[in-house]
Coordinates of C-alpha atoms in Angstrom, one line a residue:
M874 CA -11.8 -24.9 -13.5
S875 CA -15.2 -23.3 -13.8
R876 CA -18.0 -23.7 -11.3
S877 CA -21.6 -22.5 -11.2
A878 CA -23.4 -21.7 -7.9
R879 CA -26.7 -22.0 -9.8
L880 CA -28.1 -25.2 -11.3
V881 CA -28.3 -24.2 -15.0
P882 CA -27.9 -26.5 -17.9
S883 CA -25.5 -24.4 -19.9
A884 CA -23.3 -22.6 -17.3
A885 CA -20.2 -22.7 -19.6
A886 CA -22.2 -21.2 -22.5
L887 CA -23.6 -18.5 -20.3
F888 CA -20.2 -17.6 -19.1
A889 CA -18.8 -17.5 -22.6
L890 CA -21.6 -15.2 -23.7
A891 CA -20.9 -12.9 -20.7
L892 CA -17.3 -12.6 -21.7
T893 CA -18.2 -11.6 -25.3
G894 CA -20.5 -8.9 -24.0
T895 CA -23.9 -10.5 -24.5
A896 CA -26.3 -10.0 -21.6
C897 CA -28.1 -13.2 -20.8
D898 CA -30.7 -11.9 -18.3
G899 CA -32.3 -9.1 -20.3
G900 CA -29.9 -6.7 -18.7
V901 CA -27.9 -3.7 -19.9
H902 CA -26.0 -5.4 -22.7
G903 CA -22.7 -4.2 -21.3
T904 CA -19.2 -5.7 -21.6
P905 CA -16.9 -7.4 -19.1
G906 CA -14.5 -5.3 -17.0
S907 CA -10.9 -5.7 -17.9
S908 CA -8.7 -8.2 -16.1
G909 CA -5.9 -5.7 -15.4
V910 CA -5.3 -2.0 -15.6
R911 CA -2.2 -2.2 -17.8
D912 CA 0.1 -0.9 -15.2
P913 CA 3.5 -0.6 -17.0
Y914 CA 5.2 -2.9 -14.5
F915 CA 2.4 -5.1 -13.3
P916 CA -0.1 -5.3 -16.2
K917 CA -2.2 -8.0 -14.6
A918 CA -2.7 -6.1 -11.3
G919 CA -6.0 -4.5 -10.7
N920 CA -9.2 -4.7 -12.7
G921 CA -11.4 -2.4 -14.8
G922 CA -15.1 -1.6 -14.8
Y923 CA -15.6 -0.8 -11.1
D924 CA -14.3 1.1 -8.1
V925 CA -14.3 -0.4 -4.6
G926 CA -15.6 1.7 -1.7
H927 CA -15.3 -0.8 1.1
Y928 CA -13.9 -4.2 2.0
A929 CA -15.3 -6.3 4.9
L930 CA -12.9 -9.2 5.5
T931 CA -13.7 -11.9 8.0
L932 CA -10.8 -14.2 8.5
D933 CA -10.1 -17.2 10.6
Y934 CA -6.5 -18.5 10.9
T935 CA -4.9 -21.4 12.8
P936 CA -1.1 -21.2 12.7
G937 CA -0.7 -24.9 13.6
T938 CA -2.5 -26.0 10.4
H939 CA -1.7 -22.9 8.3
R940 CA -5.3 -22.9 7.2
L941 CA -7.1 -19.6 6.4
T942 CA -10.9 -19.4 6.1
G943 CA -12.2 -16.1 4.7
K944 CA -15.2 -14.2 3.6
A945 CA -14.8 -11.0 1.7
V946 CA -17.7 -8.6 1.3
I947 CA -16.7 -6.1 -1.4
T948 CA -18.9 -3.0 -2.0
A949 CA -18.1 -1.3 -5.3
R950 CA -19.6 1.0 -7.9
A951 CA -19.7 0.0 -11.6
T952 CA -17.9 2.5 -13.8
K953 CA -19.4 1.1 -17.0
D954 CA -22.2 -1.3 -17.9
L955 CA -20.9 -4.7 -16.9
T956 CA -21.8 -8.3 -17.7
A957 CA -18.8 -9.6 -15.8
F958 CA -15.9 -8.4 -13.7
D959 CA -12.6 -9.7 -12.3
L960 CA -11.1 -9.9 -8.8
D961 CA -7.4 -10.6 -8.1
L962 CA -6.9 -13.7 -6.0
A963 CA -3.7 -15.9 -5.9
G964 CA -4.2 -19.5 -4.7
L965 CA -6.9 -20.4 -2.1
D966 CA -10.0 -22.3 -2.9
V967 CA -13.2 -20.3 -3.8
E968 CA -16.3 -21.9 -2.4
S969 CA -19.0 -19.5 -3.5
V970 CA -19.6 -16.0 -5.0
D971 CA -22.7 -14.0 -4.5
V972 CA -23.5 -10.6 -6.1
E973 CA -26.3 -8.6 -4.6
G974 CA -27.4 -11.7 -2.6
R975 CA -27.7 -13.9 -5.6
R976 CA -25.4 -16.7 -6.6
A977 CA -23.0 -15.8 -9.4
L978 CA -21.1 -17.8 -12.0
W979 CA -17.4 -17.6 -11.6
N980 CA -14.2 -18.8 -13.2
R981 CA -10.5 -19.0 -12.1
T982 CA -7.6 -18.4 -14.5
G983 CA -4.2 -17.7 -12.8
Q984 CA -4.7 -14.7 -10.4
E985 CA -8.0 -13.8 -12.0
L986 CA -11.3 -14.6 -10.4
T987 CA -13.9 -13.7 -13.1
V988 CA -17.4 -13.2 -11.8
R989 CA -20.6 -13.2 -13.9
P990 CA -23.4 -11.8 -11.8
H991 CA -27.0 -13.1 -12.1
D992 CA -28.1 -9.7 -13.4
D993 CA -25.9 -7.3 -15.4
L994 CA -24.7 -4.2 -13.7
R995 CA -25.4 -0.6 -14.9
D996 CA -22.9 2.2 -15.0
G997 CA -23.0 4.0 -11.6
E998 CA -24.7 1.1 -9.8
T999 CA -23.4 0.2 -6.4
F1000 CA -23.2 -3.5 -5.8
T1001 CA -22.0 -6.0 -3.2
T1002 CA -20.0 -9.1 -3.9
T1003 CA -19.4 -11.8 -1.3
V1004 CA -16.6 -14.3 -1.8
R1005 CA -16.2 -17.3 0.5
Y1006 CA -12.8 -19.0 0.3
S1007 CA -10.3 -21.1 2.2
G1008 CA -7.0 -22.9 2.0
T1009 CA -3.3 -22.4 2.7
P1010 CA -2.3 -18.9 1.7
K1011 CA 0.8 -18.5 -0.4
T1012 CA 4.0 -16.6 0.1
L1013 CA 4.7 -14.9 -3.2
T1014 CA 8.0 -13.9 -4.6
D1015 CA 8.4 -10.4 -6.1
P1016 CA 10.3 -9.8 -9.4
D1017 CA 13.1 -8.4 -7.2
G1018 CA 13.3 -11.7 -5.2
S1019 CA 11.7 -10.5 -2.0
E1020 CA 8.8 -12.3 -0.4
E1021 CA 5.3 -10.9 0.2
G1022 CA 1.8 -12.2 0.5
W1023 CA 1.3 -14.5 3.5
L1024 CA 4.5 -15.0 5.5
R1025 CA 4.6 -17.6 8.2
T1026 CA 6.3 -16.4 11.3
A1027 CA 7.7 -18.2 14.4
D1028 CA 4.3 -17.9 16.2
G1029 CA 1.8 -17.0 13.5
A1030 CA 1.7 -15.1 10.2
L1031 CA 2.2 -11.7 8.6
G1032 CA 0.3 -10.4 5.6
L1033 CA 2.3 -8.0 3.5
G1034 CA 1.1 -6.6 0.2
E1035 CA 3.7 -4.5 -1.7
P1036 CA 3.3 -4.5 -4.6
V1037 CA 0.7 -7.3 -5.2
G1038 CA 0.9 -9.6 -2.2
S1039 CA -2.5 -8.9 -0.7
M1040 CA -4.1 -11.0 -3.3
A1041 CA -2.6 -14.0 -1.5
W1042 CA -5.1 -13.5 1.4
F1043 CA -8.1 -11.7 0.1
P1044 CA -9.8 -11.2 -3.3
G1045 CA -9.9 -7.6 -4.5
N1046 CA -8.9 -4.9 -6.9
H1047 CA -5.3 -5.0 -6.1
H1048 CA -3.8 -1.9 -7.7
P1049 CA -2.9 1.3 -5.9
F1050 CA -5.3 3.4 -7.9
D1051 CA -8.4 1.8 -6.2
K1052 CA -8.5 2.8 -2.5
A1053 CA -11.2 1.8 -0.1
A1054 CA -12.2 1.8 3.6
Y1055 CA -11.7 -1.5 5.4
D1056 CA -13.2 -3.6 8.2
I1057 CA -10.9 -6.6 9.0
T1058 CA -12.0 -9.1 11.5
V1059 CA -9.6 -11.9 12.4
T1060 CA -10.2 -15.0 14.6
V1061 CA -7.2 -16.8 16.1
P1062 CA -6.5 -19.3 18.8
K1063 CA -6.9 -17.9 22.3
G1064 CA -3.6 -16.5 23.6
L1065 CA -2.6 -15.0 20.2
Q1066 CA -3.3 -11.5 19.0
A1067 CA -4.4 -10.3 15.5
V1068 CA -3.3 -6.8 14.6
S1069 CA -4.4 -4.9 11.5
N1070 CA -4.8 -1.4 10.2
G1071 CA -6.9 1.4 11.7
E1072 CA -8.4 1.1 15.2
L1073 CA -9.4 -1.9 17.2
T1074 CA -13.2 -1.8 17.6
S1075 CA -13.7 -5.1 19.5
R1076 CA -12.0 -8.1 21.0
V1077 CA -14.1 -11.1 22.0
T1078 CA -13.1 -14.5 23.3
K1079 CA -15.4 -17.4 22.9
G1080 CA -14.2 -20.8 24.0
D1081 CA -10.6 -21.3 22.8
R1082 CA -10.7 -18.6 20.1
T1083 CA -10.4 -14.8 20.1
T1084 CA -11.8 -12.4 17.5
Y1085 CA -10.2 -9.0 16.8
A1086 CA -12.1 -6.4 14.7
W1087 CA -10.2 -3.5 13.1
H1088 CA -11.7 -0.5 11.3
T1089 CA -10.0 1.7 8.7
A1090 CA -12.2 4.7 7.8
Q1091 CA -9.7 6.5 5.5
P1092 CA -9.2 5.2 2.0
M1093 CA -6.4 2.6 1.8
A1094 CA -4.7 0.9 -1.2
S1095 CA -4.8 -2.8 -0.8
Y1096 CA -1.0 -3.2 -0.8
L1097 CA -1.0 -1.2 2.5
A1098 CA -3.4 -3.6 4.3
T1099 CA -1.8 -5.9 6.8
V1100 CA -2.6 -8.7 9.3
A1101 CA -0.1 -9.7 12.0
I1102 CA -0.9 -12.8 13.9
G1103 CA 1.1 -14.0 16.9
H1104 CA 2.2 -13.0 20.4
Y1105 CA 2.2 -9.3 20.8
D1106 CA 2.2 -6.7 23.6
L1107 CA -0.7 -4.5 22.3
T1108 CA -0.5 -1.0 23.7
T1109 CA -2.4 2.3 23.0
T1110 CA -0.9 5.6 24.1
K1111 CA -1.5 9.3 23.0
G1112 CA 0.5 11.4 20.6
P1113 CA 0.2 14.9 19.4
H1114 CA -3.3 16.4 19.8
G1115 CA -4.5 13.2 21.3
L1116 CA -3.6 11.0 18.3
P1117 CA -3.9 7.3 19.2
I1118 CA -0.6 5.5 19.0
I1119 CA -1.2 1.8 18.7
T1120 CA 1.8 -0.5 18.9
A1121 CA 2.1 -4.2 18.7
V1122 CA 5.5 -5.6 19.8
D1123 CA 6.6 -9.2 19.9
P1124 CA 7.4 -9.8 23.7
T1125 CA 10.9 -11.0 22.9
Q1126 CA 11.7 -7.7 21.3
A1127 CA 10.0 -5.4 23.8
R1128 CA 13.1 -4.3 25.7
A1129 CA 15.2 -3.8 22.6
S1130 CA 12.6 -1.7 20.8
A1131 CA 11.4 0.4 23.7
K1132 CA 13.8 3.4 23.1
V1133 CA 12.8 3.8 19.4
L1134 CA 9.1 3.2 20.1
A1135 CA 9.2 6.1 22.6
K1136 CA 10.2 8.5 19.8
I1137 CA 7.0 8.0 17.8
P1138 CA 5.1 11.0 19.3
D1139 CA 8.1 13.4 18.7
I1140 CA 8.6 12.1 15.2
I1141 CA 4.9 12.5 14.3
D1142 CA 5.1 16.0 15.8
W1143 CA 8.2 16.8 13.7
E1144 CA 6.7 15.4 10.5
E1145 CA 3.5 17.4 11.0
T1146 CA 5.6 20.5 11.2
N1147 CA 7.3 19.6 7.9
F1148 CA 4.6 17.8 6.0
G1149 CA 1.3 19.1 7.4
P1150 CA -1.4 17.5 9.5
Y1151 CA -1.2 13.8 10.0
P1152 CA -3.6 12.2 7.5
F1153 CA -5.0 9.3 9.5
S1154 CA -7.0 8.6 12.7
S1155 CA -4.2 6.6 14.4
T1156 CA -0.6 5.8 14.1
G1157 CA 1.9 3.3 15.6
A1158 CA 4.1 0.3 14.7
I1159 CA 4.2 -3.5 14.5
V1160 CA 7.6 -4.9 15.6
D1161 CA 8.2 -8.5 14.9
R1162 CA 11.1 -10.9 15.4
P1163 CA 14.2 -10.6 13.2
G1164 CA 13.7 -12.6 10.0
D1165 CA 9.9 -12.7 10.1
A1166 CA 10.0 -10.3 7.2
G1167 CA 13.0 -9.2 5.2
Y1168 CA 12.1 -5.5 5.2
A1169 CA 10.1 -2.8 6.9
L1170 CA 6.9 -1.7 5.2
E1171 CA 4.7 1.4 5.4
T1172 CA 1.4 -0.5 6.1
Q1173 CA -1.2 2.2 6.7
N1174 CA -1.6 3.5 10.3
R1175 CA 1.2 1.3 11.7
P1176 CA 4.2 0.2 9.6
V1177 CA 5.6 -3.2 10.1
F1178 CA 9.3 -3.7 11.2
P1179 CA 11.4 -6.7 11.7
A1180 CA 13.2 -6.0 15.0
D1181 CA 16.7 -6.0 13.3
Q1182 CA 15.5 -3.1 11.1
F1183 CA 13.8 -1.0 13.8
D1184 CA 15.9 2.1 14.3
T1185 CA 15.1 5.9 14.3
S1186 CA 16.0 6.5 10.7
T1187 CA 13.8 3.7 9.4
L1188 CA 10.9 4.8 11.7
V1189 CA 11.2 8.3 10.3
H1190 CA 11.1 6.9 6.8
E1191 CA 8.1 4.6 7.3
L1192 CA 6.0 7.2 9.2
A1193 CA 6.8 9.8 6.4
H1194 CA 5.1 7.3 4.1
Q1195 CA 1.8 7.9 5.9
W1196 CA 1.8 11.3 4.0
Y1197 CA 3.7 10.2 0.9
G1198 CA 2.5 6.8 -0.4
D1199 CA -0.3 6.0 2.0
S1200 CA -2.4 9.2 1.9
V1201 CA -1.0 10.4 -1.5
T1202 CA -0.8 7.1 -3.3
P1203 CA 0.8 6.6 -6.8
K1204 CA -1.4 6.1 -9.8
S1205 CA 0.9 3.4 -11.1
W1206 CA 4.0 1.5 -9.9
Q1207 CA 6.0 3.7 -12.2
D1208 CA 5.4 6.6 -9.8
M1209 CA 7.1 4.7 -6.9
W1210 CA 9.6 7.5 -6.4
L1211 CA 6.8 9.7 -5.1
N1212 CA 6.7 7.3 -2.2
E1213 CA 10.3 6.4 -1.7
G1214 CA 12.0 9.6 -2.7
F1215 CA 9.9 11.6 -0.3
A1216 CA 10.4 9.1 2.6
T1217 CA 14.2 9.0 2.0
Y1218 CA 14.3 12.8 1.9
A1219 CA 12.4 12.8 5.2
E1220 CA 15.4 10.9 6.7
W1221 CA 17.7 13.6 5.3
L1222 CA 15.7 16.4 6.8
Y1223 CA 15.5 14.7 10.2
K1224 CA 19.3 14.4 10.3
E1225 CA 19.6 18.0 9.3
D1226 CA 17.2 19.1 12.1
F1227 CA 18.8 16.9 14.8
G1228 CA 22.5 17.5 14.6
G1229 CA 23.5 15.5 11.6
K1230 CA 24.5 16.4 8.1
S1231 CA 22.4 18.9 6.2
A1232 CA 20.3 17.6 3.4
Q1233 CA 22.7 19.3 1.0
E1234 CA 25.7 17.5 2.6
T1235 CA 23.9 14.2 2.2
F1236 CA 23.1 15.0 -1.4
D1237 CA 26.7 15.9 -2.1
E1238 CA 27.9 12.7 -0.3
V1239 CA 25.6 10.5 -2.5
Y1240 CA 26.7 12.4 -5.6
E1241 CA 30.4 12.2 -4.9
D1242 CA 30.3 8.6 -3.9
D1243 CA 29.3 7.9 -7.5
D1244 CA 27.7 4.5 -6.7
E1245 CA 26.7 3.1 -10.1
A1246 CA 23.6 1.7 -8.6
V1247 CA 22.2 5.2 -7.9
W1248 CA 22.6 6.1 -11.6
A1249 CA 21.3 2.9 -13.1
F1250 CA 18.1 4.4 -14.3
P1251 CA 16.0 7.6 -13.8
P1252 CA 13.8 7.6 -10.7
A1253 CA 10.7 8.2 -12.7
K1254 CA 11.4 5.4 -15.2
P1255 CA 12.5 2.2 -13.4
S1256 CA 14.0 -0.2 -15.8
S1257 CA 11.6 -3.1 -14.9
A1258 CA 9.3 -4.4 -12.2
A1259 CA 12.3 -6.0 -10.6
H1260 CA 13.8 -2.6 -10.0
I1261 CA 11.0 -0.4 -8.7
S1262 CA 12.5 -0.5 -5.2
D1263 CA 16.1 0.0 -6.2
S1264 CA 18.4 2.8 -5.2
P1265 CA 17.5 5.4 -7.9
V1266 CA 13.9 5.4 -6.7
Y1267 CA 15.1 6.2 -3.2
E1268 CA 18.3 8.2 -3.2
R1269 CA 18.0 9.8 -6.6
G1270 CA 14.3 10.5 -5.9
A1271 CA 15.4 12.4 -2.7
M1272 CA 18.0 14.2 -4.8
V1273 CA 15.2 15.5 -7.1
L1274 CA 13.5 17.1 -4.0
Q1275 CA 16.8 18.7 -2.9
K1276 CA 17.3 20.2 -6.4
I1277 CA 13.7 21.6 -6.1
R1278 CA 14.6 23.1 -2.7
Q1279 CA 17.8 24.6 -4.1
K1280 CA 15.8 26.2 -6.9
V1281 CA 12.9 27.7 -5.0
G1282 CA 14.3 28.3 -1.4
D1283 CA 13.0 26.9 1.9
D1284 CA 9.8 28.9 2.2
T1285 CA 8.4 27.9 -1.2
F1286 CA 9.8 24.3 -0.9
Y1287 CA 7.9 23.6 2.3
D1288 CA 4.8 25.2 0.8
I1289 CA 5.2 22.7 -2.1
I1290 CA 5.6 19.5 0.0
Q1291 CA 2.9 20.5 2.5
G1292 CA 0.5 21.7 -0.2
W1293 CA 1.2 18.5 -2.2
A1294 CA 0.2 16.3 0.7
A1295 CA -2.9 18.4 1.4
S1296 CA -4.1 18.8 -2.2
R1297 CA -3.8 15.0 -2.9
R1298 CA -4.9 13.8 0.6
H1299 CA -6.4 10.3 0.4
G1300 CA -6.1 10.3 -3.4
N1301 CA -3.7 9.2 -6.1
A1302 CA -1.1 11.1 -8.1
S1303 CA 1.4 10.6 -10.9
T1304 CA 4.8 12.1 -11.6
A1305 CA 3.3 14.4 -14.2
D1306 CA 0.8 15.6 -11.5
F1307 CA 3.7 16.4 -9.2
T1308 CA 5.8 18.3 -11.7
A1309 CA 2.8 20.3 -12.8
Y1310 CA 2.0 21.1 -9.1
V1311 CA 5.6 22.3 -8.5
E1312 CA 5.6 24.5 -11.6
K1313 CA 2.3 26.0 -10.5
K1314 CA 3.6 26.8 -7.0
A1315 CA 6.7 28.4 -8.3
P1316 CA 5.6 30.0 -11.6
G1317 CA 8.7 32.1 -12.0
K1318 CA 11.2 29.2 -11.9
D1319 CA 12.5 27.1 -14.7
F1320 CA 12.4 23.4 -13.8
E1321 CA 13.1 21.9 -17.2
K1322 CA 16.7 21.0 -16.4
I1323 CA 15.7 19.3 -13.1
W1324 CA 13.1 17.2 -14.8
K1325 CA 15.3 16.4 -17.8
D1326 CA 18.5 15.6 -15.9
W1327 CA 17.5 14.4 -12.5
L1328 CA 14.0 13.0 -12.8
Y1329 CA 13.9 11.5 -16.3
G1330 CA 17.5 11.6 -17.4
D1331 CA 19.9 8.6 -17.8
G1332 CA 23.2 8.5 -16.1
R1333 CA 24.9 10.9 -13.6
P1334 CA 24.0 14.5 -14.3
A1335 CA 26.6 17.3 -14.1
H1336 CA 26.4 18.9 -10.7
P1337 CA 28.1 22.3 -9.9

């Protein structure tokens, strides 16, 4: 259905002209931005023609009615002359769209919210879009069968976004390549807490409702944004060099999770030794009840854990993602192994350093077990969107890193993984970027066989 926020006699005609690239307001005679970035696994995700710099999200949620009311103020820069542009939004009812303070035409088709601003946008122009919306947010099902988007919990809700679930609760450019700063303000019934990324800047109770405001200064991909609403013990402590550690724990899980939570400072300190300076301004964890989510997720600053998956190894894994995945974010979902292979290898290194098997012993164990699932496809070429979180991306991705370590030795290897995190800090990277970086850091070594057999090759490579 198409609506116009302006009373014009030919809104549909104007919108059609906009989509064919004809400027209707004496503007720049540009073209519409694309409704997707042609990601090889999620081609409809993201949008072309602009780059978002900041999201200001104002949300109001009542668990009893499951109703969400939202306002998204999106500040972006046009990367081409634009007559129209798209935002990703699944479900929810759009009430109005403004661009630069003027009502805009808009249209909904599937997950695409197409916006025709009153005045065309010039390449390089910074503009602000305000979308007001409401409704009952959806739980989405991934191609692999897992649930994301807006998950109802026993006492509230949980917003999880990997790979495209964030579009269930706010409009945006929902692809990892477009990272932005965030301000997320959430109003909930008094007595509940609302936890998000970054740092809490204010908490105000008026009447029977409380508003929590969270600020994320460092760039964040939208799939890493989260909102956790419910009963939480919200605590701030200090970690290495004064780093704020903000934890939110369901009170029913406080005792069971305390021992693992207490390890966060030491794990951050260990990971800084191995991976370089922590890339964000706070860290922590959100621990919810078993079953509230089916998996842990590396949401930026503070990963989300269902209590039945909150153990030391998983904590090491999700915190390692703050370097690999959150700070250094993949350019496309095909590069997922740069997230999961690194985080899995962090688990191997942690075991090696704290009395467990060496990383090489873990490598040999995985190899000798000959689990068919590990060899189903190359880590850098998942077979489909349904398999970007399968075993080859994790275990075989970690095996690639161990092969590099074998090839170059420990000193150069740690220079590589620390330099990689530093050189791509708060940016995006592809597999080709990584292999080129490795070859540059170890110019006298031949990596062709590692790339061919372990990174891109089908089947189980021969291993001496």
